[in-house]
Amino acid sequence: MGETIPLFEPSFNKSLRVETRPERLSSEAGVMLQREAFERTGIISWMSARLEDSRDQSRVKHSLSELLRDSLTMMGQGWDDQRDASTLGNDPMLAACGSDGRGESVIDRGLASQPTISRLLDMLAHEHNLDVLNKALLKLVEQRIRSRNKGRRARTMTIDVDGVPLQAHGQQPGSAFSGHTGQRQHYPLFALCAETGDMIGVLLRPGNAGPASEAATWVPRLVEYLRTHVAEQVRVRLDAGFADANTLAALDAHKIEFIARLPRNQALERHFEPHRYRCGRPSKREREWTREISYQAGTWDHPRRVVMVIRERPGELFRDAFYLVTNVCGSQRFVRSHYQRRGKAEAHFGEFKDVVGESLPCTCRGKATEQQVLARSQALLGLRALAYQLLHILRESMERATGDGWTLRRLREQVLKSAVRVLRHARKLQVILERRCAKHWRALLRRLPKEYPAPG
């Protein structure tokens, strides 16, 4: 197997000895599960057939599909810096699972270098390719919803929309300092399926954008696709920053049902005043009830339905309230309970930052214009959203198999970051997996759908 080199002999126990050998070892066994998800969804083939490859094909060493697999699997494994490609250049699992080829020779493939991956972002930043990236996310959602409903659309679907601040390092074009978060940031919009946790779309915005900036045009486009391909009825759930005149008017114009929280103001507080003080003896448990009012903000063109949710806590004299504006025809109780389930989406947004990346690395190269840099950043954000979605597919299979809740971090640390030894023998590659992970792999693969409906 080659030379054995002593590396370290600890002082606390002379019986221990650390050696290094030129064997094919890897701590990235989870890329095999990610590649299996790629194959069963067919999303890499779908993207490769539609993306425009502007490279001179006579000089291409890494195909577009290989570059996509390498980028997505590295992000899924937690290697979110392009320079990590050099560190992982000879990793046998990344080499084998990212390759287009078959047979034992795939283990000899070298990963693409950092400049090559950087040029991939240049390519994906073209307008047509950005559109393909965005549609790829929607296709994955469509596949999963239809597979749950025997090929049919779901009856109803709720999407949660929110802005998620991502830290920027240095004076990146499009970034700005936010006094609210105390950092220089980008402020992209995220859309998530409330029922399944699937990522539906991402839109990069400047760091100083308002909470509802661009939502009035972006959200209706998403809903139009979802109505056509995914669900018969689509409802939107919004935080307080999105209850502005333009966004609500756009949702009304496209006949989109919404429930949005309203920021507190003096006019709403006057409606709440008769309910502010507790009457009689204090309750032994927290109580909550609703009142409905008609309210028109100064920028709205007509009055809207507002549900006031009143809370009374034990031992407190004063009650509290928050306000929901909606065009849903359901009962007050439905409006309240439906909005309060939004907390699950907040957890998923936090998971994206925790596992896929809480910052957006600089994508400025050479003499690129600000628009080119923003397009590259949007491409990088789109790739990260795809990496999140593919991890979520594996996570859901793990939850169905074990009956337990799994965070993406737990999935990565206990299932994906597994050690393996790769042996080449008799024209075969034998992957020897550590035993503690075998039961997790067996459970996940048993519940991972063998085939999703082919993306159209």
C-alpha positions as semicolon CSV with decimal commas, in nm:
position;residue;x (nm);y (nm);z (nm)
1;M;0,000;0,000;0,000
2;G;0,303;0,229;0,010
3;E;0,519;0,387;0,276
4;T;0,403;0,406;0,637
5;I;0,507;0,730;0,808
6;P;0,495;0,769;1,188
7;L;0,315;1,091;1,272
8;F;0,262;1,120;1,647
9;E;0,317;0,928;1,970
10;P;0,113;1,072;2,259
11;S;0,278;1,128;2,594
12;F;-0,022;1,009;2,795
13;N;-0,011;0,652;2,656
14;K;0,296;0,507;2,481
15;S;0,087;0,219;2,346
16;L;-0,087;0,459;2,108
17;R;0,080;0,548;1,780
18;V;-0,047;0,759;1,492
19;E;0,067;0,672;1,140
20;T;-0,019;0,800;0,796
21;R;-0,051;0,574;0,491
22;P;-0,134;0,647;0,126
23;E;-0,461;0,454;0,143
24;R;-0,790;0,565;-0,009
25;L;-0,975;0,691;0,298
26;S;-1,253;0,945;0,313
27;S;-1,472;1,111;0,574
28;E;-1,721;1,216;0,304
29;A;-1,915;0,891;0,258
30;G;-2,243;1,086;0,251
31;V;-2,176;1,203;-0,105
32;M;-2,290;0,857;-0,212
33;L;-2,632;0,922;-0,056
34;Q;-2,643;1,263;-0,220
35;R;-2,557;1,111;-0,559
36;E;-2,836;0,858;-0,507
37;A;-3,077;1,147;-0,448
38;F;-2,951;1,316;-0,767
39;E;-3,016;1,001;-0,969
40;R;-3,360;0,927;-0,827
41;T;-3,483;1,283;-0,878
42;G;-3,310;1,320;-1,216
43;I;-3,250;1,687;-1,140
44;I;-2,885;1,701;-1,258
45;S;-2,976;1,551;-1,597
46;W;-3,269;1,793;-1,623
47;M;-3,048;2,093;-1,552
48;S;-2,762;1,980;-1,777
49;A;-2,998;1,944;-2,073
50;R;-3,123;2,302;-2,035
51;L;-2,822;2,502;-1,917
52;E;-2,623;2,687;-2,181
53;D;-2,257;2,584;-2,170
54;S;-2,053;2,865;-2,324
55;R;-1,718;2,683;-2,294
56;D;-1,509;2,558;-2,586
57;Q;-1,608;2,190;-2,573
58;S;-1,278;2,079;-2,727
59;R;-1,098;2,205;-2,415
60;V;-1,348;2,091;-2,153
61;K;-1,210;1,852;-1,890
62;H;-1,506;1,852;-1,648
63;S;-1,857;1,821;-1,789
64;L;-2,133;2,053;-1,671
65;S;-2,306;1,770;-1,484
66;E;-1,983;1,682;-1,301
67;L;-1,930;2,044;-1,197
68;L;-2,286;2,066;-1,067
69;R;-2,252;1,742;-0,868
70;D;-1,916;1,845;-0,722
71;S;-2,045;2,188;-0,617
72;L;-2,370;2,063;-0,466
73;T;-2,218;1,768;-0,280
74;M;-1,940;1,984;-0,133
75;M;-2,202;2,232;-0,009
76;G;-2,408;1,948;0,132
77;Q;-2,106;1,811;0,317
78;G;-2,030;2,152;0,467
79;W;-1,749;2,262;0,233
80;D;-1,897;2,594;0,124
81;D;-1,578;2,772;0,019
82;Q;-1,464;2,728;-0,342
83;R;-1,104;2,699;-0,221
84;D;-1,202;2,376;-0,045
85;A;-1,193;2,210;-0,386
86;S;-0,812;2,201;-0,359
87;T;-0,830;2,034;-0,018
88;L;-1,069;1,768;-0,148
89;G;-0,904;1,727;-0,490
90;N;-0,808;1,361;-0,433
91;D;-1,098;1,249;-0,214
92;P;-1,203;0,907;-0,350
93;M;-1,574;0,939;-0,264
94;L;-1,616;1,283;-0,421
95;A;-1,425;1,162;-0,726
96;A;-1,636;0,849;-0,770
97;C;-1,978;0,998;-0,692
98;G;-1,933;1,313;-0,899
99;S;-1,818;1,141;-1,216
100;D;-2,026;1,085;-1,528
101;G;-1,832;0,764;-1,592
102;R;-1,880;0,407;-1,477
103;G;-1,639;0,138;-1,362
104;E;-1,353;0,142;-1,114
105;S;-1,154;0,410;-1,298
106;V;-1,382;0,688;-1,166
107;I;-1,178;0,686;-0,846
108;D;-0,883;0,837;-1,034
109;R;-1,075;1,147;-1,137
110;G;-0,952;1,474;-0,989
111;L;-1,203;1,731;-0,872
112;A;-1,236;2,059;-1,053
113;S;-1,008;2,336;-0,929
114;Q;-1,127;2,655;-0,761
115;P;-1,088;2,863;-1,083
116;T;-1,300;2,608;-1,273
117;I;-1,578;2,622;-1,013
118;S;-1,555;3,001;-1,022
119;R;-1,604;2,992;-1,398
120;L;-1,910;2,771;-1,339
121;L;-2,065;3,062;-1,146
122;D;-1,985;3,290;-1,440
123;M;-2,173;3,053;-1,667
124;L;-2,471;3,012;-1,433
125;A;-2,496;3,391;-1,392
126;H;-2,635;3,430;-1,746
127;E;-3,004;3,520;-1,746
128;H;-3,119;3,196;-1,912
129;N;-2,916;2,979;-1,674
130;L;-3,043;3,167;-1,368
131;D;-3,395;3,091;-1,486
132;V;-3,304;2,719;-1,512
133;L;-3,165;2,725;-1,156
134;N;-3,485;2,879;-1,024
135;K;-3,703;2,630;-1,211
136;A;-3,493;2,338;-1,081
137;L;-3,604;2,418;-0,725
138;L;-3,966;2,434;-0,835
139;K;-3,930;2,103;-1,021
140;L;-3,804;1,930;-0,707
141;V;-4,104;2,061;-0,512
142;E;-4,339;1,954;-0,790
143;Q;-4,188;1,603;-0,794
144;R;-4,220;1,554;-0,420
145;I;-4,575;1,688;-0,388
146;R;-4,699;1,482;-0,683
147;S;-4,525;1,167;-0,560
148;R;-4,716;1,205;-0,232
149;N;-5,046;1,246;-0,418
150;K;-5,010;0,963;-0,673
151;G;-4,911;1,197;-0,954
152;R;-5,182;1,454;-0,883
153;R;-5,161;1,808;-0,755
154;A;-5,224;1,874;-0,388
155;R;-5,553;2,037;-0,289
156;T;-5,401;2,319;-0,085
157;M;-5,055;2,454;-0,019
158;T;-4,918;2,734;0,199
159;I;-4,593;2,916;0,128
160;D;-4,404;3,117;0,388
161;V;-4,211;3,417;0,259
162;D;-3,948;3,604;0,458
163;G;-3,623;3,793;0,425
164;V;-3,314;3,617;0,564
165;P;-3,004;3,831;0,628
166;L;-2,679;3,672;0,504
167;Q;-2,351;3,821;0,618
168;A;-2,120;3,981;0,363
169;H;-1,744;4,008;0,414
170;G;-1,581;4,325;0,286
171;Q;-1,733;4,580;0,049
172;Q;-1,919;4,333;-0,170
173;P;-2,134;4,489;-0,442
174;G;-2,498;4,477;-0,338
175;S;-2,421;4,445;0,032
176;A;-2,493;4,715;0,289
177;F;-2,461;4,768;0,662
178;S;-2,775;4,701;0,865
179;G;-2,817;4,870;1,200
180;H;-3,080;4,610;1,293
181;T;-2,843;4,311;1,263
182;G;-2,520;4,507;1,324
183;Q;-2,344;4,362;1,020
184;R;-2,282;4,417;0,652
185;Q;-2,521;4,186;0,470
186;H;-2,728;4,079;0,175
187;Y;-3,101;4,049;0,238
188;P;-3,246;3,779;0,008
189;L;-3,608;3,667;-0,002
190;F;-3,685;3,300;0,072
191;A;-4,004;3,106;-0,002
192;L;-4,074;2,774;0,171
193;C;-4,354;2,517;0,152
194;A;-4,519;2,519;0,495
195;E;-4,655;2,163;0,474
196;T;-4,335;1,985;0,363
197;G;-4,046;2,225;0,438
198;D;-3,933;2,225;0,074
199;M;-3,743;2,528;-0,054
200;I;-3,947;2,691;-0,331
201;G;-3,739;2,992;-0,433
202;V;-3,469;3,242;-0,340
203;L;-3,419;3,598;-0,462
204;L;-3,106;3,801;-0,390
205;R;-3,163;4,161;-0,279
206;P;-2,932;4,439;-0,159
207;G;-2,851;4,451;0,210
208;N;-3,043;4,776;0,256
209;A;-3,361;4,653;0,085
210;G;-3,690;4,697;0,268
211;P;-3,856;4,384;0,407
212;A;-4,116;4,373;0,127
213;S;-3,891;4,496;-0,155
214;E;-3,960;4,305;-0,483
215;A;-4,211;4,074;-0,310
216;A;-4,503;4,225;-0,506
217;T;-4,364;4,088;-0,835
218;W;-4,173;3,781;-0,715
219;V;-4,439;3,610;-0,502
220;P;-4,716;3,615;-0,770
221;R;-4,476;3,453;-1,021
222;L;-4,407;3,169;-0,779
223;V;-4,776;3,123;-0,700
224;E;-4,865;3,114;-1,070
225;Y;-4,628;2,820;-1,127
226;L;-4,742;2,639;-0,812
227;R;-5,109;2,675;-0,906
228;T;-5,041;2,527;-1,249
229;H;-4,818;2,236;-1,149
230;V;-4,824;2,171;-0,774
231;A;-5,146;2,264;-0,590
232;E;-5,499;2,368;-0,677
233;Q;-5,507;2,640;-0,409
234;V;-5,201;2,831;-0,286
235;R;-5,208;3,050;0,023
236;V;-4,931;3,291;0,131
237;R;-4,821;3,358;0,489
238;L;-4,626;3,678;0,557
239;D;-4,447;3,851;0,843
240;A;-4,525;4,206;0,955
241;G;-4,275;4,367;0,719
242;F;-4,472;4,251;0,413
243;A;-4,807;4,411;0,497
244;D;-4,740;4,714;0,275
245;A;-4,983;4,853;0,019
246;N;-4,797;4,730;-0,292
247;T;-4,758;4,369;-0,177
248;L;-5,116;4,330;-0,052
249;A;-5,256;4,497;-0,365
250;A;-5,053;4,262;-0,588
251;L;-5,180;3,957;-0,399
252;D;-5,538;4,082;-0,428
253;A;-5,493;4,150;-0,800
254;H;-5,377;3,791;-0,860
255;K;-5,651;3,650;-0,633
256;I;-5,397;3,503;-0,392
257;E;-5,516;3,430;-0,039
258;F;-5,284;3,566;0,230
259;I;-5,247;3,600;0,605
260;A;-5,001;3,867;0,716
261;R;-4,910;4,007;1,052
262;L;-4,953;4,384;1,098
263;P;-4,706;4,600;1,291
264;R;-4,854;4,771;1,596
265;N;-4,971;5,130;1,552
266;Q;-5,189;5,379;1,734
267;A;-5,498;5,316;1,521
268;L;-5,493;4,942;1,595
269;E;-5,417;5,005;1,961
270;R;-5,734;5,213;1,987
271;H;-5,936;4,911;1,875
272;F;-5,757;4,704;2,139
273;E;-5,805;4,957;2,422
274;P;-6,140;4,816;2,548
275;H;-5,976;4,473;2,587
276;R;-5,647;4,586;2,740
277;Y;-5,731;4,544;3,111
278;R;-5,811;4,213;3,273
279;C;-6,156;4,188;3,430
280;G;-6,227;3,980;3,737
281;R;-5,997;3,722;3,891
282;P;-5,683;3,617;3,704
283;S;-5,688;3,300;3,499
284;K;-5,479;3,002;3,611
285;R;-5,359;2,939;3,257
286;E;-5,283;3,147;2,951
287;R;-5,592;3,233;2,747
288;E;-5,620;3,349;2,388
289;W;-5,919;3,463;2,183
290;T;-5,993;3,676;1,877
291;R;-6,194;3,978;1,768
292;E;-6,253;4,089;1,410
293;I;-6,240;4,449;1,289
294;S;-6,240;4,634;0,958
295;Y;-5,929;4,849;0,921
296;Q;-5,777;5,066;0,648
297;A;-5,419;5,188;0,675
298;G;-5,336;5,525;0,527
299;T;-5,164;5,371;0,220
300;W;-5,431;5,106;0,149
301;D;-5,692;5,173;-0,116
302;H;-5,975;5,000;0,073
303;P;-6,057;4,858;0,419
304;R;-5,941;4,503;0,492
305;R;-6,035;4,229;0,732
306;V;-5,816;4,230;1,045
307;V;-5,826;3,961;1,314
308;M;-5,709;4,083;1,654
309;V;-5,560;3,801;1,865
310;I;-5,583;3,884;2,238
311;R;-5,368;3,709;2,499
312;E;-5,414;3,700;2,876
313;R;-5,134;3,555;3,089
314;P;-5,165;3,440;3,452
315;G;-5,062;3,702;3,707
316;E;-5,062;3,993;3,460
317;L;-5,308;4,279;3,478
318;F;-5,261;4,394;3,118
319;R;-5,348;4,184;2,816
320;D;-5,147;4,174;2,496
321;A;-5,252;4,150;2,132
322;F;-5,122;4,111;1,779
323;Y;-5,302;4,175;1,450
324;L;-5,348;3,970;1,133
325;V;-5,469;4,114;0,803
326;T;-5,621;3,861;0,564
327;N;-5,846;3,807;0,266
328;V;-5,919;3,446;0,367
329;C;-6,287;3,367;0,416
330;G;-6,222;3,119;0,699
331;S;-6,317;3,166;1,062
332;Q;-6,119;3,382;1,303
333;R;-5,994;3,068;1,475
334;F;-5,865;2,928;1,145
335;V;-5,681;3,251;1,062
336;R;-5,515;3,258;1,404
337;S;-5,413;2,891;1,418
338;H;-5,294;2,890;1,057
339;Y;-5,065;3,187;1,110
340;Q;-4,927;3,051;1,436
341;R;-4,792;2,747;1,253
342;R;-4,546;2,978;1,081
343;G;-4,285;2,901;1,347
344;K;-4,185;2,584;1,161
345;A;-4,078;2,791;0,861
346;E;-3,867;3,017;1,083
347;A;-3,684;2,705;1,202
348;H;-3,613;2,599;0,842
349;F;-3,480;2,944;0,753
350;G;-3,249;2,918;1,054
351;E;-3,135;2,573;0,940
352;F;-3,040;2,710;0,600
353;K;-2,809;2,963;0,766
354;D;-2,672;2,708;1,011
355;V;-2,597;2,424;0,769
356;V;-2,567;2,564;0,417
357;G;-2,415;2,902;0,499
358;E;-2,483;3,210;0,710
359;S;-2,278;3,430;0,480
360;L;-2,255;3,487;0,106
361;P;-1,887;3,481;0,003
362;C;-1,756;3,748;-0,230
363;T;-1,810;3,663;-0,598
364;C;-1,633;3,969;-0,743
365;R;-1,376;3,877;-1,012
366;G;-1,153;4,112;-1,207
367;K;-1,327;4,404;-1,374
368;A;-1,678;4,267;-1,340
369;T;-1,960;4,520;-1,323
370;E;-2,191;4,537;-1,024
371;Q;-2,471;4,367;-1,221
372;Q;-2,238;4,079;-1,313
373;V;-2,132;4,037;-0,951
374;L;-2,494;4,035;-0,832
375;A;-2,582;3,776;-1,097
376;R;-2,295;3,553;-0,977
377;S;-2,414;3,594;-0,618
378;Q;-2,767;3,497;-0,724
379;A;-2,625;3,186;-0,897
380;L;-2,433;3,092;-0,581
381;L;-2,745;3,145;-0,370
382;G;-2,945;2,929;-0,612
383;L;-2,689;2,646;-0,583
384;R;-2,705;2,666;-0,206
385;A;-3,083;2,647;-0,213
386;L;-3,058;2,332;-0,428
387;A;-2,806;2,183;-0,183
388;Y;-3,045;2,257;0,104
389;Q;-3,336;2,099;-0,082
390;L;-3,145;1,779;-0,157
391;L;-3,039;1,753;0,209
392;H;-3,403;1,805;0,306
393;I;-3,504;1,512;0,083
394;L;-3,257;1,288;0,268
395;R;-3,368;1,427;0,605
396;E;-3,735;1,353;0,538
397;S;-3,652;0,995;0,437
398;M;-3,458;0,956;0,762
399;E;-3,749;1,090;0,966
400;R;-3,994;0,853;0,801
401;A;-3,758;0,560;0,861
402;T;-3,685;0,629;1,228
403;G;-3,998;0,812;1,344
404;D;-3,776;1,077;1,504
405;G;-3,715;1,440;1,418
406;W;-3,384;1,508;1,244
407;T;-3,216;1,844;1,201
408;L;-2,996;1,892;0,898
409;R;-2,693;1,931;1,125
410;R;-2,766;1,600;1,295
411;L;-2,812;1,436;0,955
412;R;-2,476;1,568;0,836
413;E;-2,282;1,478;1,151
414;Q;-2,429;1,132;1,211
415;V;-2,504;1,010;0,859
416;L;-2,324;1,207;0,587
417;K;-1,989;1,270;0,757
418;S;-1,908;0,900;0,777
419;A;-1,565;0,744;0,737
420;V;-1,501;0,488;0,464
421;R;-1,213;0,293;0,318
422;V;-1,219;0,241;-0,058
423;L;-1,054;-0,068;-0,206
424;R;-1,004;-0,145;-0,574
425;H;-1,025;-0,517;-0,632
426;A;-1,117;-0,741;-0,928
427;R;-1,240;-0,445;-1,137
428;K;-1,468;-0,342;-0,853
429;L;-1,462;-0,063;-0,598
430;Q;-1,541;-0,185;-0,250
431;V;-1,651;0,084;-0,003
432;I;-1,611;-0,021;0,360
433;L;-1,836;0,190;0,583
434;E;-1,791;0,231;0,957
435;R;-2,038;0,011;1,143
436;R;-2,204;0,280;1,356
437;C;-2,347;0,444;1,042
438;A;-2,469;0,127;0,873
439;K;-2,810;0,120;1,046
440;H;-2,874;0,484;0,952
441;W;-2,783;0,423;0,588
442;R;-2,999;0,111;0,574
443;A;-3,298;0,297;0,719
444;L;-3,259;0,601;0,494
445;L;-3,222;0,406;0,171
446;R;-3,523;0,192;0,259
447;R;-3,748;0,502;0,274
448;L;-3,590;0,712;0,000
449;P;-3,834;0,686;-0,295
450;K;-3,687;0,462;-0,562
451;E;-3,807;0,694;-0,838
452;Y;-3,964;1,036;-0,850
453;P;-4,185;1,149;-1,140
454;A;-3,951;1,266;-1,416
455;P;-3,919;1,649;-1,418
456;G;-4,096;1,788;-1,723
